Amino acid sequence: MTQSGTAQTNHDLAAQLRDSRLSKGIQHFIGGQWVNGQAGKTFDTHSPVDNGFLAKVAEGDAQDIDRAAKAAWEAFQTWREVGGAERRRVLHNIANLIEKRSSEIAVLESMDTGQAIRFMKSAAARGAENFRFYADLAPSANDGQSLPTPDFINYSIRQPIGPVGVITPWNTPFMLSTWKIAPALAAGCTVVHKPAEWSPVSATLLAEIMDEAGLPKGVHNLVHGFGESAGKALTEHPLIKAVAFVGETTTGSHIMRQGADTLKRVHFELGGKNPVVVFDDADLDKALDAVVFMIYSLNGERCTSSSRVLIQQGIYDEFTRRIAQRAAKIRVGDPLDPETEVGPLVHPRHFDKVMSYFGCAREEGATIAEGGVRVGDKGNFVRPTLFTGARNDMKIAQEEIFGPVLTAIPFGDEADALSIANGVAYGLAGYLWTTDVTRAHRFAHGLEAGMIWVNSENVRHLPTPFGGVKNSGIGRDGGDYSFEFYMETKNIAISLGTHKTARLGVNAAPRVTKEEAGE
Ligand code: NAD
């Protein structure tokens, strides 16, 4: 049996979880209580494998958000005062429980999102790591700087901003939620979480784990529902001081507008159309592994996926031939089978969107070198796809497809590669393959992206800044960067009693004119 179980053990656990958890329906968690929506409405979540019914979910609205925001506000008054060592203890407890329940988390996540179990086991482990990492930073979260002058002791401190809204998307929802919630709690903020309507299941498990780990009631609240209702209400609520959002670029614009009246602080992690640039001097075997991994793992439903491969002219034909060969052998199928490499896409609407780009590629004159078809006749399975002969002005090179679909574009020299790489609205991540270190530096400096990996796929180191430029986002996560978002910095200036204050009103009595005296 592998670390990801066997297909049989995963299916057994899935059947058990359907009976024990999903059949009971999914509720909100507000003020430490599992509750239905006040209006009593629900929606259904489905299995991407066959689009059959998976669970009934409470549908939150503005009333539920209001209740959750009030609970978060009340809990904030005490959680903000809890010492860093205690916050560290609770966050480590959460990490322990995530590890203990990682099989359950991985299986539920696969069932709800269609992600292959081989990746969901490590996504659960990463969730625990996120909590551990921020647990250890909690005691120093309030620390500031000492900035003295001859006449003053200036020192700054950081204090939690207040209750925050966390709005997450459907791709790897468990891991992404922990990435946002762990630093917020470590900073002393309280949270109202609105997960994506297409993947509500694992957020419920996370709420349960945090409660069991001893997080005080109301510190974390969960409201399910749709973006236009529950999500919108959260971004507009006056008691919510900041919104951490991960999702599409257009939704980010809506949230900015919605939050304007209450002057919300916002942090946006948005879409990407990330280039991987392969120069002809690169280690091409390693580059091939990374290119294939970064577009086809996680069903290509990954913000940092390298969805455009820019290949130097002389190696273009051979390198695209090798990508196509590998793509053709990728195992598409049952997400609960550890042998599966690509599972079904999350939702039929997303499946239709991804499929629409196959027609688009043909119309634009690109070649479908591999894939470009669905797999089977039910569920949301597509073949890993490679488009060749593409130009950067084509839709398939400009728009985020967010599926296992790669667009290959040839380039001549370094300047050409940089112009193509930067010639999109997005700027999240970039990947470079070259053995010329000077060129790697030069190119990395010129590339318009928040994160660049040289001779590597995306390998995260949690203290490093994570985030994008251009239409890919605002702000950075990771390490101390997250605290800059979840906290207010306050400066305290203490006079040493040596400076002179300018004195006003100490001269002879002022002359008052007749007009001023009202005569
Ligand atoms: P989405 O924008 O459709 O939805 C994300 C969340 O926003 C959901 O919870 C949704 O209910 C909510 N929402 C929708 N409209 C809203 C509104 N008006 N007000 C408040 N909330 C609203 O995104 P998605 O389709 O769920 O996720 C995929 C997108 O997320 C892709 O574009 C992907 O690149 C992006 N993403 C980015 C990162 C990153 O780090 N940059 C990470 C993961 C995903």
Coordinates of C-alpha atoms and ligand atoms in Angstrom, one line a residue:
M1 CA 0.0 0.0 0.0
T2 CA 1.4 3.4 -0.9
Q3 CA 1.2 6.6 1.2
S4 CA -2.0 7.4 -0.7
G5 CA -3.6 4.1 0.2
T6 CA -4.9 1.8 -2.5
A7 CA -7.9 2.5 -4.8
Q8 CA -9.8 0.0 -2.7
T9 CA -9.0 1.4 0.7
N10 CA -9.7 4.9 -0.6
H11 CA -13.1 3.9 -2.0
D12 CA -13.9 2.1 1.3
L13 CA -13.1 5.3 3.2
A14 CA -15.1 7.4 0.7
A15 CA -18.1 5.1 1.2
Q16 CA -17.8 5.4 5.0
L17 CA -17.5 9.2 4.8
R18 CA -20.5 9.5 2.5
D19 CA -22.5 7.6 5.2
S20 CA -21.0 9.2 8.3
R21 CA -20.6 12.8 7.2
L22 CA -21.9 13.8 3.8
S23 CA -25.4 12.2 4.1
K24 CA -26.0 14.4 7.1
G25 CA -25.5 17.6 5.1
I26 CA -23.0 20.4 5.5
Q27 CA -23.7 23.3 7.8
H28 CA -22.3 26.6 8.7
F29 CA -20.1 27.0 11.8
I30 CA -20.9 30.2 13.6
G31 CA -19.9 31.3 17.1
G32 CA -18.8 27.7 17.9
Q33 CA -22.2 26.1 16.8
W34 CA -23.0 24.0 13.7
V35 CA -26.1 25.8 12.2
N36 CA -28.3 25.8 9.2
G37 CA -28.8 29.1 7.2
Q38 CA -31.3 31.4 8.8
A39 CA -33.4 31.3 5.7
G40 CA -33.2 27.5 5.6
K41 CA -31.9 27.4 2.0
T42 CA -29.5 24.7 0.7
F43 CA -27.6 23.9 -2.4
D44 CA -26.1 20.6 -3.7
T45 CA -22.5 19.7 -4.3
H46 CA -21.7 17.1 -6.8
S47 CA -19.0 14.5 -7.6
P48 CA -16.8 15.5 -10.6
V49 CA -16.5 11.8 -11.5
D50 CA -20.1 11.6 -12.7
N51 CA -21.7 14.8 -11.6
G52 CA -23.9 12.8 -9.2
F53 CA -25.1 14.2 -5.9
L54 CA -22.5 14.3 -3.1
A55 CA -24.0 16.4 -0.3
K56 CA -26.5 19.1 0.7
V57 CA -24.9 22.3 1.8
A58 CA -26.4 25.2 3.8
E59 CA -26.7 28.2 1.6
G60 CA -25.6 31.3 3.5
D61 CA -26.8 34.8 2.9
A62 CA -26.3 38.3 4.3
Q63 CA -28.1 37.4 7.6
D64 CA -25.7 34.4 8.2
I65 CA -22.7 36.6 7.3
D66 CA -23.9 39.2 9.8
R67 CA -24.2 36.6 12.5
A68 CA -20.8 35.3 11.7
A69 CA -19.2 38.7 11.6
K70 CA -20.7 39.6 15.0
A71 CA -19.5 36.4 16.5
A72 CA -16.0 37.1 15.0
W73 CA -16.1 40.6 16.4
E74 CA -17.1 39.4 19.9
A75 CA -14.4 36.7 19.9
F76 CA -11.8 39.2 18.7
Q77 CA -12.1 41.2 21.9
T78 CA -10.5 38.2 23.8
W79 CA -8.5 36.4 21.1
R80 CA -6.5 39.6 20.5
E81 CA -5.4 39.5 24.1
V82 CA -4.3 35.9 24.1
G83 CA -0.5 35.6 24.4
G84 CA 1.6 34.5 21.5
A85 CA 2.7 31.3 23.3
E86 CA -1.0 30.2 23.7
R87 CA -1.8 31.0 20.1
R88 CA 1.3 28.9 19.2
R89 CA 0.0 26.0 21.3
V90 CA -3.5 26.0 19.7
L91 CA -2.1 26.3 16.2
H92 CA 0.2 23.3 16.8
N93 CA -2.8 21.4 18.1
I94 CA -4.6 22.1 14.8
A95 CA -1.5 20.9 12.8
N96 CA -1.4 17.7 14.9
L97 CA -5.1 17.0 14.1
I98 CA -4.7 17.7 10.4
E99 CA -1.9 15.2 10.3
K100 CA -4.0 12.7 12.2
R101 CA -6.9 13.0 9.9
S102 CA -4.9 13.5 6.6
S103 CA -6.4 10.4 4.9
E104 CA -9.9 11.6 5.6
I105 CA -9.0 15.1 4.4
A106 CA -7.4 13.8 1.2
V107 CA -10.2 11.5 0.3
L108 CA -12.9 14.1 0.9
E109 CA -11.0 16.6 -1.1
S110 CA -10.6 14.2 -4.0
M111 CA -14.3 13.3 -3.9
D112 CA -15.4 17.0 -3.9
T113 CA -12.8 18.5 -6.4
G114 CA -11.7 15.6 -8.6
Q115 CA -8.1 16.1 -7.7
A116 CA -6.0 13.0 -7.8
I117 CA -5.4 11.4 -4.3
R118 CA -1.7 11.2 -4.9
F119 CA -1.5 15.0 -4.7
M120 CA -4.2 15.5 -2.0
K121 CA -2.3 13.5 0.6
S122 CA 0.6 16.0 0.3
A123 CA -1.8 18.9 0.2
A124 CA -3.2 17.8 3.6
A125 CA 0.4 17.6 4.9
R126 CA 1.1 21.1 3.6
G127 CA -2.0 22.3 5.4
A128 CA -0.5 21.1 8.7
E129 CA 2.9 22.6 7.8
N130 CA 1.1 26.0 7.2
F131 CA -0.3 25.9 10.7
R132 CA 3.1 24.8 12.2
F133 CA 5.0 27.5 10.4
Y134 CA 2.6 30.3 11.6
A135 CA 2.3 28.7 15.1
D136 CA 6.0 29.3 15.6
L137 CA 5.8 32.8 14.3
A138 CA 2.8 33.7 16.6
P139 CA 5.0 34.8 19.6
S140 CA 6.8 37.4 17.5
A141 CA 3.9 38.5 15.4
N142 CA 3.5 41.7 17.5
D143 CA 7.1 42.7 17.4
G144 CA 8.0 46.0 15.7
Q145 CA 11.1 48.1 15.3
S146 CA 13.1 50.4 17.5
L147 CA 13.8 53.7 15.7
P148 CA 15.3 56.0 18.3
T149 CA 16.4 59.7 17.8
P150 CA 18.5 61.7 20.3
D151 CA 15.2 63.1 21.8
F152 CA 12.8 60.2 21.4
I153 CA 12.4 56.6 21.9
N154 CA 10.4 55.5 18.9
Y155 CA 9.2 52.0 18.8
S156 CA 6.6 50.3 16.7
I157 CA 4.3 47.4 17.5
R158 CA 1.9 45.4 15.4
Q159 CA -1.6 44.7 16.5
P160 CA -4.2 42.4 14.8
I161 CA -6.4 44.4 12.4
G162 CA -9.7 42.8 13.6
P163 CA -12.1 40.2 12.2
V164 CA -11.1 39.3 8.6
G165 CA -12.9 37.7 5.7
V166 CA -11.2 34.8 3.9
I167 CA -12.7 33.9 0.5
T168 CA -11.2 30.9 -1.2
P169 CA -11.5 29.1 -4.6
W170 CA -12.2 25.5 -5.4
N171 CA -8.7 24.4 -6.5
T172 CA -6.9 22.7 -3.6
P173 CA -9.3 24.4 -1.2
F174 CA -8.1 22.7 2.0
M175 CA -4.5 23.7 1.6
L176 CA -5.3 27.2 0.4
S177 CA -7.7 27.8 3.3
T178 CA -5.0 26.9 5.8
W179 CA -2.5 29.2 4.0
K180 CA -4.9 32.1 4.7
I181 CA -6.4 31.2 8.0
A182 CA -3.2 30.1 9.9
P183 CA -1.4 33.5 9.7
A184 CA -4.7 35.4 10.5
L185 CA -5.1 33.4 13.7
A186 CA -1.4 33.6 14.6
A187 CA -1.7 37.4 14.2
G188 CA -4.6 37.5 16.7
C189 CA -7.3 38.1 14.1
T190 CA -10.6 36.3 14.0
V191 CA -12.0 34.9 10.8
V192 CA -15.1 34.5 8.7
H193 CA -14.4 32.0 6.0
K194 CA -16.5 31.7 2.8
P195 CA -15.3 28.7 0.8
A196 CA -16.1 28.2 -2.9
E197 CA -19.5 26.8 -3.6
W198 CA -18.0 24.1 -5.9
S199 CA -15.9 22.6 -3.1
P200 CA -17.4 23.1 0.3
V201 CA -16.6 19.8 1.9
S202 CA -13.0 20.1 3.3
A203 CA -13.6 23.6 4.8
T204 CA -16.2 21.9 7.1
L205 CA -13.6 19.4 8.2
L206 CA -11.1 22.2 8.9
A207 CA -13.6 24.0 11.0
E208 CA -14.3 20.8 13.0
I209 CA -10.5 20.3 13.5
M210 CA -9.9 23.8 14.7
D211 CA -12.8 23.5 17.2
E212 CA -11.5 20.2 18.5
A213 CA -8.0 21.7 18.8
G214 CA -9.3 24.2 21.3
L215 CA -9.7 27.3 19.2
P216 CA -12.1 29.5 21.3
K217 CA -15.6 29.8 20.0
G218 CA -16.2 32.5 17.4
V219 CA -12.5 32.8 16.5
H220 CA -13.1 30.9 13.3
N221 CA -16.5 31.0 11.6
L222 CA -17.5 29.3 8.4
V223 CA -20.4 30.4 6.1
H224 CA -21.1 28.4 2.9
G225 CA -22.8 30.0 -0.1
F226 CA -22.4 31.7 -3.4
G227 CA -20.1 34.5 -4.2
E228 CA -22.8 37.0 -5.3
S229 CA -24.7 36.7 -2.0
A230 CA -22.6 35.3 1.0
G231 CA -19.3 36.4 -0.5
K232 CA -20.5 39.9 -1.4
A233 CA -22.1 40.4 2.1
L234 CA -18.8 39.4 3.7
T235 CA -16.8 42.0 1.7
E236 CA -19.4 44.7 2.6
H237 CA -19.7 44.0 6.3
P238 CA -18.6 46.9 8.4
L239 CA -17.2 44.6 11.2
I240 CA -14.9 42.9 8.8
K241 CA -11.7 44.9 8.5
A242 CA -9.9 43.1 5.7
V243 CA -10.5 40.6 3.0
A244 CA -8.0 37.9 1.9
F245 CA -9.2 36.6 -1.4
V246 CA -7.9 33.9 -3.7
G247 CA -9.7 33.5 -7.0
E248 CA -10.3 35.0 -10.4
T249 CA -9.1 38.4 -11.5
T250 CA -12.6 39.7 -12.3
T251 CA -13.9 38.6 -8.9
G252 CA -11.0 40.6 -7.4
S253 CA -12.3 43.7 -9.1
H254 CA -15.8 43.1 -7.8
I255 CA -14.5 42.7 -4.3
M256 CA -12.5 45.9 -4.5
R257 CA -15.7 47.8 -5.5
Q258 CA -17.8 46.0 -2.9
G259 CA -15.3 46.8 -0.1
A260 CA -14.9 50.5 -1.1
D261 CA -17.6 51.9 1.2
T262 CA -16.2 50.3 4.3
L263 CA -12.6 50.9 3.1
K264 CA -11.6 47.3 3.3
R265 CA -8.0 46.3 3.2
V266 CA -7.7 43.7 0.5
H267 CA -5.2 41.0 -0.4
F268 CA -5.6 39.4 -3.8
E269 CA -4.2 36.2 -5.2
L270 CA -5.6 36.0 -8.7
G271 CA -5.2 34.3 -12.0
G272 CA -2.1 33.6 -14.0
K273 CA -0.8 32.6 -17.5
N274 CA 2.6 31.7 -16.3
P275 CA 5.5 31.2 -18.8
V276 CA 8.1 28.5 -18.6
V277 CA 11.0 29.6 -20.8
V278 CA 13.3 26.8 -22.1
F279 CA 16.6 28.0 -23.6
D280 CA 18.6 25.7 -25.8
D281 CA 21.4 25.4 -23.3
A282 CA 19.1 24.0 -20.6
D283 CA 19.2 20.6 -19.0
L284 CA 16.4 19.4 -21.3
D285 CA 15.6 16.2 -19.5
K286 CA 15.0 18.0 -16.2
A287 CA 13.2 20.8 -18.0
L288 CA 10.8 18.3 -19.6
D289 CA 9.9 16.8 -16.2
A290 CA 9.2 20.2 -14.8
V291 CA 7.2 21.4 -17.7
V292 CA 5.0 18.3 -17.8
F293 CA 4.6 18.4 -14.0
M294 CA 3.7 22.1 -13.7
I295 CA 0.9 21.9 -16.2
Y296 CA -0.6 18.5 -15.8
S297 CA -0.4 17.9 -12.0
L298 CA -3.4 19.0 -10.0
N299 CA -5.5 18.7 -13.2
G300 CA -3.8 22.0 -14.4
E301 CA -6.2 23.7 -11.9
R302 CA -3.4 25.5 -10.3
C303 CA -2.7 29.3 -10.2
T304 CA 1.1 28.8 -10.6
S305 CA 0.8 26.2 -13.4
S306 CA 3.2 26.9 -16.3
S307 CA 0.5 27.1 -19.0
R308 CA 2.7 28.7 -21.7
V309 CA 5.9 26.9 -22.6
L310 CA 8.2 29.2 -24.6
I311 CA 10.8 27.1 -26.4
Q312 CA 13.9 28.3 -28.2
Q313 CA 13.5 27.8 -32.0
G314 CA 16.3 25.2 -32.5
I315 CA 14.9 22.8 -30.0
Y316 CA 11.2 23.6 -30.4
D317 CA 10.1 20.6 -32.6
E318 CA 12.0 18.0 -30.6
F319 CA 11.0 19.4 -27.2
T320 CA 7.3 19.7 -28.1
R321 CA 7.4 16.2 -29.5
R322 CA 8.7 14.9 -26.1
I323 CA 6.1 16.9 -24.2
A324 CA 3.4 15.3 -26.4
Q325 CA 4.8 11.9 -25.9
R326 CA 4.7 12.3 -22.1
A327 CA 1.2 13.9 -22.1
A328 CA -0.1 11.0 -24.1
K329 CA 1.0 8.6 -21.4
I330 CA -0.5 10.5 -18.4
R331 CA -3.1 8.4 -16.6
V332 CA -6.5 10.0 -16.5
G333 CA -9.1 8.4 -14.4
D334 CA -10.5 7.7 -10.9
P335 CA -9.2 10.4 -8.6
L336 CA -9.2 7.9 -5.7
D337 CA -6.8 5.6 -7.4
P338 CA -3.2 6.4 -6.4
E339 CA -2.1 5.5 -9.9
T340 CA -4.2 8.3 -11.4
E341 CA -2.3 11.4 -12.5
V342 CA -5.1 13.6 -13.7
G343 CA -8.7 13.4 -12.4
P344 CA -11.9 15.0 -13.6
L345 CA -12.3 18.8 -13.7
V346 CA -14.2 20.2 -10.8
H347 CA -17.5 21.1 -12.4
P348 CA -19.3 20.7 -15.7
R349 CA -19.2 24.5 -16.2
H350 CA -15.5 24.5 -15.9
F351 CA -15.2 21.4 -18.1
D352 CA -17.2 23.2 -20.8
K353 CA -14.9 26.2 -20.5
V354 CA -11.7 24.1 -20.8
M355 CA -13.2 22.1 -23.8
S356 CA -14.2 25.4 -25.5
Y357 CA -10.5 26.2 -25.9
F358 CA -10.0 23.1 -28.2
G359 CA -12.3 24.7 -30.8
C360 CA -10.6 28.0 -30.1
A361 CA -7.2 26.6 -30.8
R362 CA -8.3 25.2 -34.2
E363 CA -10.1 28.4 -35.2
E364 CA -7.0 30.5 -34.3
G365 CA -4.8 28.2 -36.5
A366 CA -2.8 26.4 -33.7
T367 CA -2.2 22.7 -33.8
I368 CA -3.6 20.2 -31.3
A369 CA -0.5 18.1 -31.0
E370 CA -1.9 16.0 -28.2
G371 CA -5.3 15.6 -26.4
G372 CA -8.0 18.1 -27.2
V373 CA -10.8 15.6 -26.4
R374 CA -12.8 14.4 -23.4
V375 CA -12.2 11.1 -21.8
G376 CA -15.2 8.8 -21.4
D377 CA -18.8 9.9 -21.7
K378 CA -19.6 10.9 -18.1
G379 CA -18.0 13.2 -15.6
N380 CA -15.6 16.0 -16.4
F381 CA -12.5 14.1 -17.7
V382 CA -10.3 15.7 -20.4
R383 CA -7.1 14.4 -22.0
P384 CA -4.0 16.3 -21.2
T385 CA -3.6 18.6 -24.1
L386 CA -0.7 20.3 -26.0
F387 CA -1.2 23.2 -28.5
T388 CA 1.7 23.8 -30.8
G389 CA 2.4 26.4 -33.4
A390 CA 0.8 29.1 -31.2
R391 CA 1.3 32.8 -31.3
N392 CA 1.3 35.0 -28.2
D393 CA -1.7 37.0 -29.4
M394 CA -4.0 34.0 -29.6
K395 CA -6.6 33.5 -26.9
I396 CA -5.0 30.1 -26.0
A397 CA -1.8 32.1 -25.1
Q398 CA -3.5 35.0 -23.3
E399 CA -6.4 33.5 -21.3
E400 CA -6.2 31.4 -18.2
I401 CA -7.7 28.0 -19.2
F402 CA -7.1 26.5 -15.8
G403 CA -7.0 22.9 -17.0
P404 CA -4.4 20.3 -18.2
V405 CA -3.8 22.3 -21.3
L406 CA -0.4 23.7 -22.4
T407 CA 0.3 26.2 -25.2
A408 CA 3.7 26.0 -26.8
I409 CA 5.2 29.1 -28.4
P410 CA 8.6 29.2 -30.2
F411 CA 11.1 32.1 -29.6
G412 CA 14.2 33.3 -31.3
D413 CA 16.5 35.0 -28.8
E414 CA 16.4 36.2 -25.2
A415 CA 14.8 39.6 -26.1
D416 CA 12.1 37.8 -28.0
A417 CA 11.5 35.4 -25.1
L418 CA 11.1 38.2 -22.6
S419 CA 8.7 40.1 -24.8
I420 CA 6.5 37.0 -25.3
A421 CA 6.8 36.1 -21.6
N422 CA 5.7 39.6 -20.5
G423 CA 3.1 40.0 -23.2
V424 CA 0.1 39.0 -21.1
A425 CA -2.1 40.7 -18.6
Y426 CA -1.0 38.4 -15.8
G427 CA 2.2 38.3 -13.8
L428 CA 2.1 35.6 -11.1
A429 CA 5.0 33.1 -11.6
G430 CA 7.7 32.4 -14.2
Y431 CA 10.0 29.5 -14.7
L432 CA 13.4 29.7 -16.5
W433 CA 15.5 26.9 -17.8
T434 CA 19.1 27.8 -18.8
T435 CA 22.6 26.9 -17.6
D436 CA 23.8 30.5 -18.2
V437 CA 23.6 32.0 -14.7
T438 CA 24.2 35.6 -16.0
R439 CA 21.3 35.2 -18.4
A440 CA 19.1 33.7 -15.6
H441 CA 19.6 36.8 -13.4
R442 CA 19.1 39.2 -16.3
F443 CA 16.0 37.5 -17.5
A444 CA 14.5 37.0 -14.0
H445 CA 15.0 40.8 -13.3
G446 CA 13.1 41.6 -16.6
L447 CA 10.3 39.1 -16.1
E448 CA 7.1 40.7 -14.9
A449 CA 6.1 38.2 -12.3
G450 CA 6.0 38.0 -8.5
M451 CA 7.8 34.7 -8.2
I452 CA 10.4 33.2 -10.5
W453 CA 12.0 29.7 -10.3
V454 CA 15.3 29.1 -12.2
N455 CA 15.9 25.5 -13.3
S456 CA 13.0 24.3 -11.1
E457 CA 9.3 23.7 -10.9
N458 CA 7.4 25.5 -8.1
V459 CA 9.1 24.5 -4.8
R460 CA 7.7 26.5 -2.0
H461 CA 9.7 27.8 1.0
L462 CA 7.2 29.2 3.4
P463 CA 9.1 32.3 4.5
T464 CA 9.5 33.6 1.0
P465 CA 7.0 36.1 -0.5
F466 CA 4.1 34.6 -2.5
G467 CA 2.0 36.7 -4.8
G468 CA 1.7 38.3 -8.2
V469 CA 2.0 41.5 -10.2
K470 CA -0.2 43.0 -12.9
N471 CA -3.6 41.3 -13.0
S472 CA -2.4 38.4 -10.8
G473 CA -2.8 40.1 -7.5
I474 CA -2.1 42.6 -4.8
G475 CA 0.1 41.9 -1.8
R476 CA 2.3 39.1 -0.7
D477 CA 1.8 36.1 1.6
G478 CA 4.4 34.0 3.3
G479 CA 6.5 34.5 6.4
D480 CA 6.2 37.9 7.9
Y481 CA 4.5 39.3 4.7
S482 CA 1.2 37.8 5.9
F483 CA 1.4 39.7 9.1
E484 CA 1.8 43.0 7.3
F485 CA -1.6 42.3 5.9
Y486 CA -3.4 40.9 9.0
M487 CA -1.9 43.5 11.4
E488 CA -1.8 47.3 11.9
T489 CA 1.6 48.8 12.7
K490 CA 1.5 51.5 15.4
N491 CA 4.4 53.8 16.3
I492 CA 4.9 55.0 19.8
A493 CA 7.1 58.0 20.3
I494 CA 8.3 58.7 23.9
S495 CA 10.0 62.0 24.6
L496 CA 13.2 61.9 26.7
G497 CA 12.2 65.4 27.8
T498 CA 15.0 67.1 25.9
H499 CA 13.3 68.5 22.9
K500 CA 11.8 72.0 22.7
T501 CA 8.2 72.5 21.7
A502 CA 7.4 75.6 19.6
R503 CA 5.4 78.0 21.8
L504 CA 2.4 79.7 20.4
G505 CA 0.3 82.4 22.1
V506 CA 2.9 83.6 24.5
N507 CA 3.4 87.1 23.0
A508 CA 1.5 90.4 23.9
A509 CA -2.3 90.2 23.7
P510 CA -3.4 90.1 20.1
R511 CA -4.9 93.2 18.5
V512 CA -8.6 92.6 17.7
T513 CA -10.0 94.7 14.9
K514 CA -13.5 96.2 15.1
E515 CA -14.7 93.9 12.4
E516 CA -13.4 90.8 14.3
A517 CA -15.0 92.1 17.5
G518 CA -18.3 92.3 15.6
E519 CA -18.7 96.0 16.1
Ligands
NAD1 P1 -13.8 32.7 -8.3 O1 -13.2 34.1 -8.4 O2 -14.9 32.4 -9.2 O3 -14.3 32.3 -6.9 C1 -13.4 32.4 -5.8 C2 -14.3 32.7 -4.5 O4 -14.8 34.0 -4.6 C3 -15.4 31.7 -4.3 O5 -15.5 31.4 -2.9 C4 -16.6 32.5 -4.8 O6 -17.8 32.2 -4.2 C5 -16.2 33.9 -4.3 N1 -16.9 35.0 -5.0 C6 -17.3 35.1 -6.3 N2 -17.9 36.3 -6.6 C7 -17.8 37.0 -5.5 C8 -18.1 38.3 -5.1 N3 -18.8 39.1 -6.0 N4 -17.9 38.8 -3.9 C9 -17.2 38.0 -3.0 N5 -16.9 36.7 -3.3 C10 -17.1 36.2 -4.5 O7 -12.5 31.7 -8.6 P2 -12.5 30.2 -8.7 O8 -13.1 29.8 -10.1 O9 -13.2 29.6 -7.5 O10 -11.0 29.8 -8.6 C11 -10.1 29.8 -9.7 C12 -9.3 31.0 -9.8 O11 -8.5 31.2 -8.6 C13 -8.3 31.0 -11.0 O12 -8.3 32.2 -11.6 C14 -7.0 30.8 -10.3 O13 -5.8 31.3 -11.0 C15 -7.2 31.6 -9.0 N6 -6.2 31.2 -8.0 C16 -5.2 32.1 -7.7 C17 -4.2 31.7 -6.8 C18 -3.0 32.6 -6.5 O14 -2.3 32.3 -5.5 N7 -2.8 33.6 -7.2 C19 -4.3 30.5 -6.1 C20 -5.4 29.6 -6.4 C21 -6.3 30.0 -7.3

